[in-house]
Short mmCIF file of C-alpha atoms and ligand atoms in Angstrom, two decimals:
data_model
loop_
_atom_site.label_atom_id
_atom_site.label_comp_id
_atom_site.label_asym_id
_atom_site.label_seq_id
_atom_site.Cartn_x
_atom_site.Cartn_y
_atom_site.Cartn_z
CA MET A 1 114.27 81.16 106.63
CA THR A 2 111.22 82.79 105.06
CA PRO A 3 111.66 83.41 101.32
CA PRO A 4 112.26 87.08 100.50
CA ALA A 5 108.91 88.89 100.11
CA VAL A 6 109.25 92.07 98.12
CA VAL A 7 106.13 94.00 96.99
CA PRO A 8 105.88 95.19 94.28
CA ALA A 9 107.68 92.20 92.74
CA PRO A 10 111.11 93.14 91.44
CA ARG A 11 112.19 92.49 87.82
CA THR A 12 114.62 89.76 88.96
CA LEU A 13 115.33 88.26 92.32
CA ALA A 14 117.78 85.53 93.09
CA THR A 15 118.25 83.90 96.50
CA GLY A 16 121.52 82.33 97.32
CA ASP A 17 121.82 79.58 99.88
CA GLY A 18 124.19 81.88 101.69
CA ASN A 19 123.69 83.10 105.26
CA PRO A 20 121.65 86.25 105.83
CA PHE A 21 123.16 89.57 106.83
CA VAL A 22 122.81 90.03 110.60
CA LEU A 23 121.72 93.51 111.73
CA SER A 24 124.05 93.84 114.72
CA PRO A 25 124.12 96.69 117.25
CA SER A 26 127.38 97.91 115.71
CA LEU A 27 125.76 98.18 112.19
CA ARG A 28 126.98 101.15 110.14
CA ILE A 29 125.33 102.66 107.01
CA ALA A 30 127.66 104.39 104.56
CA GLY A 31 127.32 106.34 101.37
CA ASP A 32 124.54 108.61 100.21
CA ALA A 33 123.59 110.64 103.23
CA GLU A 34 119.95 111.21 102.39
CA ALA A 35 119.24 107.53 101.71
CA ALA A 36 121.25 106.56 104.76
CA ASP A 37 118.98 108.64 106.99
CA VAL A 38 115.94 107.06 105.43
CA LEU A 39 117.32 103.56 105.95
CA ALA A 40 118.43 104.20 109.45
CA ALA A 41 114.99 105.42 110.44
CA LEU A 42 113.32 102.52 108.67
CA LEU A 43 115.55 99.85 110.38
CA ALA A 44 115.01 101.48 113.80
CA ILE A 45 111.23 101.42 113.36
CA ARG A 46 111.16 97.88 111.83
CA THR A 47 113.30 96.39 114.63
CA ARG A 48 111.40 98.33 117.30
CA GLY A 49 114.52 100.12 118.33
CA ASP A 50 116.66 96.97 118.66
CA VAL A 51 118.87 98.15 115.86
CA ALA A 52 119.93 101.77 115.78
CA PRO A 53 122.41 102.04 112.95
CA ARG A 54 125.03 104.73 112.81
CA THR A 55 125.49 106.56 109.52
CA THR A 56 129.16 107.04 108.56
CA ASP A 57 131.04 108.56 105.66
CA GLY A 58 132.91 105.37 105.00
CA GLY A 59 136.07 104.79 107.02
CA SER A 60 137.02 101.28 107.97
CA ASP A 61 136.40 100.88 111.67
CA GLY A 62 135.27 97.38 110.67
CA GLY A 63 132.00 95.69 111.57
CA PRO A 64 128.97 95.08 109.40
CA LEU A 65 128.25 97.72 106.84
CA ILE A 66 125.32 98.65 104.50
CA GLU A 67 126.45 100.69 101.54
CA LEU A 68 124.23 102.98 99.60
CA ARG A 69 125.32 104.61 96.28
CA VAL A 70 123.93 106.30 93.20
CA GLU A 71 125.54 104.79 90.08
CA PRO A 72 123.89 106.61 87.12
CA GLY A 73 122.34 104.17 84.72
CA GLU A 74 120.13 104.30 81.66
CA GLU A 75 116.87 103.39 83.34
CA ARG A 76 115.33 105.92 85.71
CA GLU A 77 114.24 104.91 89.23
CA GLY A 78 116.14 101.55 88.99
CA TYR A 79 118.27 99.89 91.67
CA ARG A 80 120.14 96.79 92.74
CA VAL A 81 120.35 95.11 96.10
CA THR A 82 123.02 92.55 96.87
CA ALA A 83 122.85 91.09 100.34
CA ASP A 84 124.98 88.36 101.85
CA ALA A 85 126.44 87.52 105.22
CA ALA A 86 129.21 90.10 104.74
CA SER A 87 127.43 93.16 103.51
CA VAL A 88 124.40 94.82 101.92
CA VAL A 89 125.07 97.02 98.92
CA VAL A 90 122.32 99.11 97.37
CA THR A 91 122.91 101.07 94.20
CA GLY A 92 120.32 103.26 92.47
CA THR A 93 120.45 104.66 88.93
CA ASP A 94 119.25 107.90 90.50
CA ALA A 95 118.21 109.22 93.92
CA ALA A 96 114.70 107.79 93.48
CA GLY A 97 116.09 104.36 92.54
CA LEU A 98 118.29 104.32 95.60
CA PHE A 99 115.27 105.28 97.78
CA TYR A 100 113.36 102.33 96.29
CA GLY A 101 116.29 100.06 96.94
CA VAL A 102 116.15 101.16 100.57
CA GLN A 103 112.47 100.43 100.73
CA THR A 104 113.16 96.92 99.39
CA VAL A 105 115.83 96.36 102.08
CA GLY A 106 113.24 97.31 104.68
CA GLN A 107 110.94 94.58 103.31
CA LEU A 108 113.73 92.03 103.49
CA VAL A 109 114.31 92.43 107.28
CA ARG A 110 113.17 89.39 109.27
CA ARG A 111 113.24 88.50 112.89
CA ASN A 112 115.08 85.30 113.82
CA GLY A 113 114.83 84.50 117.43
CA ASP A 114 116.42 87.54 119.20
CA ALA A 115 118.24 88.65 116.07
CA TRP A 116 117.21 90.74 113.09
CA MET A 117 118.49 89.97 109.61
CA VAL A 118 118.34 90.71 105.98
CA THR A 119 117.73 87.72 103.73
CA ALA A 120 120.57 86.94 101.27
CA VAL A 121 119.45 88.06 97.80
CA ALA A 122 120.44 89.64 94.54
CA ILE A 123 117.75 91.92 93.09
CA GLU A 124 117.72 94.03 89.94
CA ASP A 125 114.74 96.21 89.59
CA ALA A 126 113.23 99.12 87.67
CA PRO A 127 109.67 100.20 87.11
CA ARG A 128 107.40 99.10 84.26
CA PHE A 129 105.37 102.44 84.17
CA ALA A 130 106.75 105.93 84.66
CA TYR A 131 103.61 107.18 86.45
CA ARG A 132 102.54 105.26 89.56
CA GLY A 133 99.90 107.19 91.41
CA VAL A 134 97.61 107.25 94.39
CA MET A 135 94.80 109.73 94.68
CA LEU A 136 93.19 111.01 97.80
CA ASP A 137 89.81 112.90 97.79
CA VAL A 138 90.31 115.65 100.39
CA ALA A 139 87.03 117.37 99.30
CA ARG A 140 84.35 114.90 100.50
CA HIS A 141 86.24 114.65 103.80
CA PHE A 142 89.18 116.85 104.56
CA PHE A 143 92.50 115.35 105.72
CA GLY A 144 95.04 117.64 107.31
CA PRO A 145 98.76 117.81 106.41
CA ASP A 146 99.81 115.16 108.95
CA ALA A 147 97.52 112.59 107.41
CA ILE A 148 98.74 113.55 103.92
CA ARG A 149 102.36 113.06 104.97
CA ALA A 150 101.48 109.69 106.41
CA TYR A 151 99.77 108.68 103.18
CA ILE A 152 102.86 109.84 101.23
CA ASP A 153 105.11 107.64 103.39
CA ARG A 154 102.82 104.66 102.86
CA ALA A 155 102.59 105.13 99.10
CA ALA A 156 106.34 105.79 98.61
CA SER A 157 107.16 102.63 100.54
CA LEU A 158 105.37 100.76 97.72
CA LYS A 159 107.25 102.71 95.10
CA PHE A 160 104.40 104.98 94.00
CA ASN A 161 105.76 108.33 92.69
CA ALA A 162 102.63 110.52 92.30
CA LEU A 163 100.15 111.87 94.84
CA HIS A 164 97.01 113.11 93.05
CA LEU A 165 95.11 115.39 95.46
CA HIS A 166 91.44 115.79 94.49
CA LEU A 167 91.27 119.38 96.05
CA THR A 168 87.79 120.54 95.11
CA ASP A 169 84.32 119.05 94.76
CA ASP A 170 80.72 119.92 95.47
CA GLN A 171 81.25 119.42 99.17
CA GLY A 172 84.27 121.71 99.59
CA TRP A 173 87.14 123.76 98.23
CA ARG A 174 90.36 122.74 100.07
CA LEU A 175 93.16 125.06 98.92
CA ALA A 176 93.39 128.76 99.93
CA LEU A 177 94.29 130.91 96.93
CA LYS A 178 95.61 134.48 97.09
CA SER A 179 93.80 135.41 93.91
CA ARG A 180 90.45 134.02 95.07
CA PRO A 181 90.35 133.95 98.90
CA GLU A 182 86.49 133.71 98.87
CA LEU A 183 86.80 130.06 97.73
CA THR A 184 87.97 128.83 101.14
CA GLU A 185 86.32 131.62 103.10
CA HIS A 186 82.84 130.47 101.95
CA GLY A 187 83.41 127.04 100.40
CA SER A 188 85.47 124.91 102.85
CA GLY A 189 83.49 124.82 106.08
CA THR A 190 81.80 121.37 105.85
CA SER A 191 82.24 117.87 104.52
CA VAL A 192 79.96 114.91 103.70
CA GLY A 193 77.54 114.13 106.50
CA GLY A 194 77.85 117.61 107.95
CA ASP A 195 81.35 116.79 109.22
CA PRO A 196 83.84 119.62 109.72
CA GLY A 197 85.59 120.88 106.68
CA GLY A 198 88.99 122.41 106.33
CA PHE A 199 91.57 123.59 103.79
CA TYR A 200 95.27 123.85 103.18
CA THR A 201 96.96 127.26 103.36
CA ARG A 202 99.40 127.98 100.51
CA GLU A 203 102.21 127.31 103.02
CA GLU A 204 100.78 123.95 104.00
CA TYR A 205 100.36 123.03 100.41
CA ARG A 206 103.93 123.94 99.61
CA ASP A 207 105.13 121.90 102.60
CA ILE A 208 103.14 118.90 101.35
CA VAL A 209 104.75 119.28 97.87
CA ALA A 210 108.20 119.47 99.51
CA TYR A 211 107.55 116.44 101.70
CA ALA A 212 106.37 114.45 98.72
CA ALA A 213 109.57 115.40 96.83
CA SER A 214 111.62 114.11 99.78
CA ARG A 215 109.89 110.82 99.14
CA HIS A 216 110.40 111.07 95.41
CA MET A 217 106.76 111.79 94.70
CA ILE A 218 105.20 114.63 92.71
CA VAL A 219 101.88 116.16 93.66
CA VAL A 220 99.24 116.34 90.97
CA PRO A 221 96.68 118.82 92.12
CA GLU A 222 93.09 118.52 90.77
CA VAL A 223 90.61 121.29 90.46
CA ASP A 224 87.59 119.49 89.10
CA VAL A 225 85.64 121.52 86.48
CA PRO A 226 83.08 122.18 85.06
CA GLY A 227 81.05 119.75 87.16
CA HIS A 228 81.73 118.95 90.88
CA THR A 229 81.66 122.73 91.51
CA HIS A 230 78.82 123.38 93.89
CA ALA A 231 81.30 124.79 96.46
CA VAL A 232 82.45 127.42 93.89
CA GLY A 233 78.92 128.72 93.95
CA LEU A 234 79.09 129.44 97.69
CA ALA A 235 81.90 131.96 96.94
CA TYR A 236 80.84 133.11 93.45
CA PRO A 237 77.07 132.59 92.85
CA GLU A 238 77.40 134.19 89.43
CA LEU A 239 79.80 131.40 88.23
CA ALA A 240 77.58 128.46 89.19
CA ALA A 241 74.68 127.11 87.17
CA ALA A 242 71.57 126.08 89.06
CA PRO A 243 71.72 122.46 90.36
CA VAL A 244 70.34 119.97 87.84
CA LEU A 245 68.17 117.55 89.81
CA THR A 246 68.00 114.38 87.68
CA ASP A 247 66.50 111.06 88.72
CA ASP A 248 70.02 109.84 89.52
CA VAL A 249 70.56 112.73 91.94
CA ARG A 250 67.21 111.94 93.59
CA ALA A 251 68.07 108.24 93.80
CA ALA A 252 71.45 109.08 95.52
CA VAL A 253 69.71 111.31 98.01
CA ALA A 254 67.15 108.53 98.70
CA GLN A 255 69.90 105.92 99.15
CA PHE A 256 72.46 107.91 101.15
CA GLY A 257 70.44 110.66 102.76
CA GLY A 258 71.23 114.36 102.99
CA GLY A 259 69.08 116.97 101.31
CA LEU A 260 68.79 117.85 97.67
CA PRO A 261 71.56 120.20 96.49
CA THR A 262 70.39 123.81 96.78
CA ALA A 263 72.19 126.81 95.31
CA GLY A 264 74.04 128.85 97.95
CA VAL A 265 73.79 126.14 100.62
CA PRO A 266 76.77 123.87 101.42
CA TYR A 267 76.20 120.40 100.06
CA ASP A 268 77.03 117.45 102.34
CA GLY A 269 75.51 114.46 100.55
CA PHE A 270 76.83 111.74 98.10
CA ALA A 271 75.07 112.74 94.86
CA VAL A 272 77.23 113.61 91.80
CA GLY A 273 76.64 115.23 88.45
CA PHE A 274 74.29 118.09 89.38
CA SER A 275 76.62 121.14 89.38
CA SER A 276 78.32 123.08 86.56
CA LEU A 277 80.19 126.32 86.12
CA GLU A 278 78.44 128.79 83.78
CA ILE A 279 79.93 127.81 80.44
CA GLN A 280 78.89 130.89 78.46
CA ASP A 281 80.08 133.50 80.93
CA GLU A 282 83.54 135.00 80.33
CA ARG A 283 83.94 135.48 84.06
CA THR A 284 84.27 131.63 84.35
CA TYR A 285 87.42 131.69 82.22
CA ASP A 286 88.89 134.61 84.25
CA PHE A 287 88.27 132.43 87.20
CA LEU A 288 90.00 129.46 85.61
CA ALA A 289 93.01 131.64 84.65
CA ASP A 290 93.38 132.83 88.20
CA VAL A 291 92.88 129.36 89.78
CA PHE A 292 95.11 127.35 87.38
CA GLY A 293 97.69 130.08 87.27
CA GLU A 294 98.14 130.15 91.01
CA LEU A 295 98.00 126.36 91.15
CA ALA A 296 100.77 126.20 88.47
CA SER A 297 102.97 128.63 90.45
CA LEU A 298 102.59 126.53 93.71
CA THR A 299 103.13 123.16 91.95
CA PRO A 300 106.59 122.24 90.56
CA GLY A 301 105.35 118.95 89.09
CA PRO A 302 104.56 118.78 85.36
CA TYR A 303 100.80 118.02 85.68
CA LEU A 304 97.61 119.87 86.53
CA HIS A 305 94.44 117.82 86.66
CA LEU A 306 91.28 119.66 85.59
CA GLY A 307 88.66 116.91 86.21
CA GLY A 308 86.07 116.92 83.53
CA ASP A 309 84.12 113.95 84.96
CA GLU A 310 80.44 113.52 85.50
CA ALA A 311 79.41 116.88 83.99
CA LEU A 312 75.95 115.28 83.68
CA GLY A 313 73.97 118.50 83.68
CA THR A 314 76.14 120.13 81.03
CA ALA A 315 75.12 119.95 77.30
CA PRO A 316 77.70 118.12 75.12
CA ASP A 317 78.53 121.22 73.04
CA ASP A 318 79.03 123.31 76.11
CA PHE A 319 81.17 120.66 77.65
CA ALA A 320 83.40 120.45 74.57
CA GLU A 321 83.82 124.20 74.40
CA PHE A 322 84.61 124.42 78.13
CA MET A 323 87.13 121.55 78.05
CA ARG A 324 88.78 123.10 74.96
CA ARG A 325 89.26 126.39 76.72
CA ALA A 326 90.14 125.01 80.14
CA SER A 327 92.78 122.56 78.81
CA ALA A 328 94.30 125.39 76.74
CA ILE A 329 94.56 127.54 79.85
CA VAL A 330 96.47 124.75 81.62
CA ALA A 331 98.73 123.98 78.63
CA ASP A 332 99.54 127.75 78.21
CA LEU A 333 100.81 127.72 81.77
CA GLY A 334 103.42 125.17 80.68
CA LYS A 335 101.75 122.28 82.47
CA THR A 336 100.44 119.01 80.99
CA PRO A 337 96.67 118.78 81.59
CA ILE A 338 95.20 115.57 82.91
CA ALA A 339 91.41 114.91 82.63
CA TRP A 340 89.09 112.07 83.47
CA HIS A 341 88.27 110.05 80.40
CA GLU A 342 84.92 111.69 79.76
CA ALA A 343 86.90 114.67 78.44
CA GLY A 344 87.83 112.45 75.49
CA ALA A 345 84.36 113.38 74.12
CA ALA A 346 85.55 117.03 73.71
CA PRO A 347 87.06 117.33 70.19
CA GLY A 348 89.06 120.47 70.87
CA LEU A 349 90.89 119.20 73.95
CA ASP A 350 94.53 120.23 74.12
CA ASP A 351 96.55 117.54 72.31
CA ALA A 352 98.93 116.94 75.19
CA THR A 353 96.10 116.18 77.66
CA VAL A 354 96.61 112.86 79.45
CA GLY A 355 93.38 110.89 80.01
CA GLN A 356 92.55 109.11 83.29
CA TYR A 357 90.38 106.06 82.57
CA TRP A 358 88.04 105.15 85.46
CA GLY A 359 85.70 102.76 83.53
CA PHE A 360 85.76 99.05 84.28
CA VAL A 361 88.41 96.51 83.43
CA THR A 362 85.98 95.41 80.73
CA PRO A 363 84.78 98.81 79.39
CA THR A 364 81.06 99.60 79.30
CA ASP A 365 79.06 102.65 77.99
CA GLY A 366 81.62 103.72 75.44
CA ALA A 367 84.21 104.61 78.07
CA ASP A 368 86.92 102.94 75.97
CA GLU A 369 86.00 105.09 72.98
CA LYS A 370 86.54 108.26 74.94
CA ALA A 371 89.74 106.89 76.43
CA ARG A 372 91.21 106.12 72.97
CA ARG A 373 91.14 109.86 72.09
CA PHE A 374 94.11 110.60 74.35
CA ALA A 375 97.77 110.29 73.36
CA GLN A 376 98.51 108.86 76.81
CA LEU A 377 96.43 107.27 79.57
CA ILE A 378 96.54 106.74 83.28
CA LEU A 379 94.58 103.63 84.14
CA SER A 380 92.35 103.60 87.18
CA PRO A 381 89.78 100.89 86.39
CA ALA A 382 87.22 101.36 89.10
CA ASP A 383 86.38 97.76 89.67
CA ALA A 384 89.98 96.96 90.32
CA VAL A 385 91.81 99.93 91.85
CA TYR A 386 89.15 102.07 93.51
CA LEU A 387 90.24 101.78 97.12
CA ASP A 388 86.90 103.14 98.32
CA MET A 389 84.99 100.10 97.10
CA LYS A 390 84.00 97.61 99.74
CA PHE A 391 86.42 94.73 99.98
CA ALA A 392 83.75 92.31 101.33
CA ALA A 393 80.00 92.49 101.67
CA ASP A 394 80.34 93.31 105.38
CA SER A 395 82.99 96.06 104.97
CA PRO A 396 81.97 98.75 107.42
CA LEU A 397 82.92 101.51 104.98
CA GLY A 398 82.95 102.02 101.26
CA LEU A 399 80.74 101.90 98.19
CA THR A 400 79.72 99.15 95.82
CA TRP A 401 78.85 100.78 92.48
CA ALA A 402 81.92 99.37 90.69
CA ARG A 403 80.58 95.83 90.19
CA GLY A 404 80.02 95.10 93.88
CA THR A 405 82.87 94.31 96.19
CA THR A 406 86.58 94.48 95.13
CA THR A 407 88.41 91.67 96.80
CA LEU A 408 92.22 91.61 96.92
CA SER A 409 92.31 88.95 94.23
CA ARG A 410 90.11 91.12 91.94
CA ALA A 411 92.38 94.06 92.62
CA TYR A 412 95.35 91.95 91.50
CA ALA A 413 93.84 90.17 88.42
CA TRP A 414 94.06 92.67 85.62
CA GLU A 415 96.56 93.66 82.97
CA PRO A 416 96.83 97.29 81.87
CA THR A 417 97.30 96.54 78.13
CA ASP A 418 94.13 94.43 78.15
CA VAL A 419 91.72 97.21 79.30
CA VAL A 420 91.20 99.47 76.36
CA GLU A 421 91.56 97.91 72.98
CA GLY A 422 94.25 99.68 70.93
CA VAL A 423 95.85 101.14 74.09
CA ASP A 424 99.21 99.40 74.38
CA GLU A 425 102.29 99.63 76.60
CA ASP A 426 103.54 102.83 75.03
CA ASP A 427 100.19 104.56 75.26
CA ILE A 428 100.01 103.91 78.97
CA LEU A 429 101.66 106.57 81.12
CA GLY A 430 100.85 104.61 84.23
CA VAL A 431 98.43 103.32 86.87
CA GLU A 432 96.70 105.15 89.63
CA ALA A 433 94.64 103.95 92.66
CA PRO A 434 92.07 106.55 93.76
CA LEU A 435 90.52 106.70 97.21
CA TRP A 436 87.29 108.68 97.33
CA THR A 437 86.22 109.63 100.75
CA GLU A 438 82.43 109.95 100.98
CA THR A 439 82.48 107.23 103.72
CA ILE A 440 86.03 107.83 105.06
CA ARG A 441 86.92 110.21 107.82
CA THR A 442 90.29 109.31 109.41
CA LEU A 443 93.76 108.10 108.53
CA GLY A 444 92.90 104.79 110.25
CA GLU A 445 89.99 104.41 107.91
CA ILE A 446 92.24 105.27 104.93
CA ASP A 447 94.63 102.58 106.04
CA GLY A 448 91.81 100.03 106.52
CA MET A 449 90.42 100.64 102.99
CA ALA A 450 93.78 101.03 101.16
CA PHE A 451 95.74 98.22 102.78
CA PRO A 452 96.31 95.61 101.47
CA ARG A 453 94.60 96.44 98.09
CA ILE A 454 97.01 99.32 97.43
CA ALA A 455 99.82 96.69 97.22
CA ALA A 456 98.04 95.10 94.23
CA ALA A 457 97.92 98.45 92.48
CA ALA A 458 101.55 99.01 93.25
CA GLU A 459 102.55 95.66 91.74
CA ILE A 460 100.56 96.28 88.54
CA ALA A 461 102.10 99.75 88.19
CA TRP A 462 105.73 98.75 88.92
CA SER A 463 106.33 95.11 88.23
CA PRO A 464 106.85 93.27 84.92
CA ARG A 465 103.67 92.02 83.36
CA ALA A 466 102.44 88.64 84.62
CA ALA A 467 103.66 86.71 81.57
CA ALA A 468 107.19 87.99 82.05
CA SER A 469 107.82 87.08 85.67
CA GLY A 470 107.49 83.98 87.84
CA LEU A 471 106.69 86.23 90.79
CA ARG A 472 103.56 87.64 89.17
CA THR A 473 101.11 85.08 90.30
CA TRP A 474 98.28 85.38 92.79
CA GLU A 475 99.83 82.67 95.00
CA SER A 476 103.14 84.45 95.11
CA PHE A 477 101.50 87.87 95.62
CA ARG A 478 99.33 86.82 98.50
CA SER A 479 102.19 85.16 100.31
CA ARG A 480 104.45 88.16 99.81
CA VAL A 481 101.74 90.55 101.13
CA GLY A 482 101.16 88.32 104.10
CA ALA A 483 104.88 88.61 104.93
CA LEU A 484 104.62 92.39 105.02
CA GLY A 485 102.14 92.36 107.96
CA PRO A 486 104.80 92.95 110.67
CA LEU A 487 106.49 95.73 108.66
CA TRP A 488 103.10 97.50 108.12
CA THR A 489 102.33 97.13 111.81
CA SER A 490 105.66 98.62 112.86
CA LEU A 491 104.95 101.55 110.52
CA GLY A 492 101.63 102.15 112.18
CA ILE A 493 99.53 101.04 109.16
CA ARG A 494 96.17 99.75 110.37
CA TYR A 495 95.68 97.41 107.47
CA THR A 496 92.64 95.10 107.12
CA PRO A 497 93.74 91.47 107.71
CA LEU A 498 91.72 90.16 104.80
CA PRO A 499 91.11 86.39 104.98
CA GLU A 500 92.44 86.05 101.44
CA VAL A 501 95.94 86.38 102.89
CA GLU A 502 97.81 84.31 105.55
CA TRP A 503 99.21 87.12 107.63
CA SER A 504 102.62 86.30 109.15
CA ALA A 505 102.88 86.82 112.87
CA GLU A 506 105.99 88.07 114.54
CA GLU A 507 106.04 87.89 118.25
C1 TNX B 1 82.93 108.50 90.85
S1 TNX B 1 85.55 108.46 89.59
C2 TNX B 1 83.49 109.75 90.92
C3 TNX B 1 83.61 110.43 92.17
C4 TNX B 1 83.05 109.63 93.37
C5 TNX B 1 83.37 108.19 93.18
C6 TNX B 1 82.95 107.32 94.27
C7 TNX B 1 85.14 109.85 89.26
C8 TNX B 1 85.95 110.50 88.26
N1 TNX B 1 84.06 110.40 89.83
O1 TNX B 1 83.00 111.72 92.11
O2 TNX B 1 83.54 110.13 94.49
O3 TNX B 1 82.84 107.70 91.98
O4 TNX B 1 83.46 105.98 94.18
#
């Protein structure tokens, strides 16, 4: 029997030499109703309809039984799975933990001849980091609610608990706001390359938040300011400074095409760092109060992301003043601000602001200095977890600016406490894998870029550090990932079968 292949690696896993649990046609699932529905659906998909378990409220009509229970414990999001020939019992310390236990059971299902079974194991598990995020850029290309729900399902199956939506950028504003309807009326029509744009209505956004919650994920909405705001100028020309056309902007236009950014004209190229809100105009802060106020009212999660990256045309003093005021607006709404690490250069930033580090695993250009200014950090080292980087020289999609190609082994080979000197376990809120979408247009393309590398990010965010677990080796990881191929296929995930992994085939 194939050894159990759980990704991200659990804290402890013991295999007995006992027989597996057979998923028979008379299988019943008892206990927590919500988790039972999730597991029943997962088993039906995984077994291609061969197993269609009944959910039951207990009773003893005999036959094989999977039991799902919440047993409150000290650690949040933790769970245990005990599987043997007689039963499978999953307990979670809370509803999220039980959900993660169910995902683990889904990974333990194997085909054996005509039968489906769950490997005999005892697993105890809980996350290393509280924040485990994925980011999707819906501004460079727009992805509708169905694609977002699909990405939520994918991420939740790997025990991610935060979906960061990059809702605004030079190329488009993607959330309709009652207080500022002009933003989507004038700023959402196009995407990179002249592709169609789009936006979420308030209703659709609320539905996405609710769907994420049903998968135990929060939504972290980002409105990126003061840079990355060309689209704001389409709605409110008075709030947008003139584009700053540096040599870098001209070089990006020369490399990737598209025209130079022009005030009042939708921008559909790849260049960054040319736009800024008017820092010295009070109307800008009225705008921020409206936008973040409405975003806070639509978002139950604790965080609002205010960007702060690549404000390359903004003078340092202006940037500092802007970030001070913008972070205070967010904090006064009762939300914790998150900002990209450049905001660490702004001395007056609200103290509670969480930094998001997107420098390299080995910091360059003083990125680490800026990152150290935050009380807590989310780590997104670009040369390890940027899912939009090419995975091989011949990747059809993706970029290469983060030290060339990011192979699966590179995505796996980093340790969060080794990135920024002085930033230790307790200073790290978590890990997030962003997917920027300049080159990506469809859910299939998201899948092909994210999978399998997203699994490496999941393991670094969830699992014990490498020194603390025998499972945290490249050899173990690549063989566990290979074993997930059939599950991913059954879930409709169009992963890239990278040659670094031996993908297990199931007839
Ligand atoms: C850098 S990462 C950006 C984005 C781009 C991305 C492309 C960050 C905070 N800014 O604007 O889309 O590179 O990889």
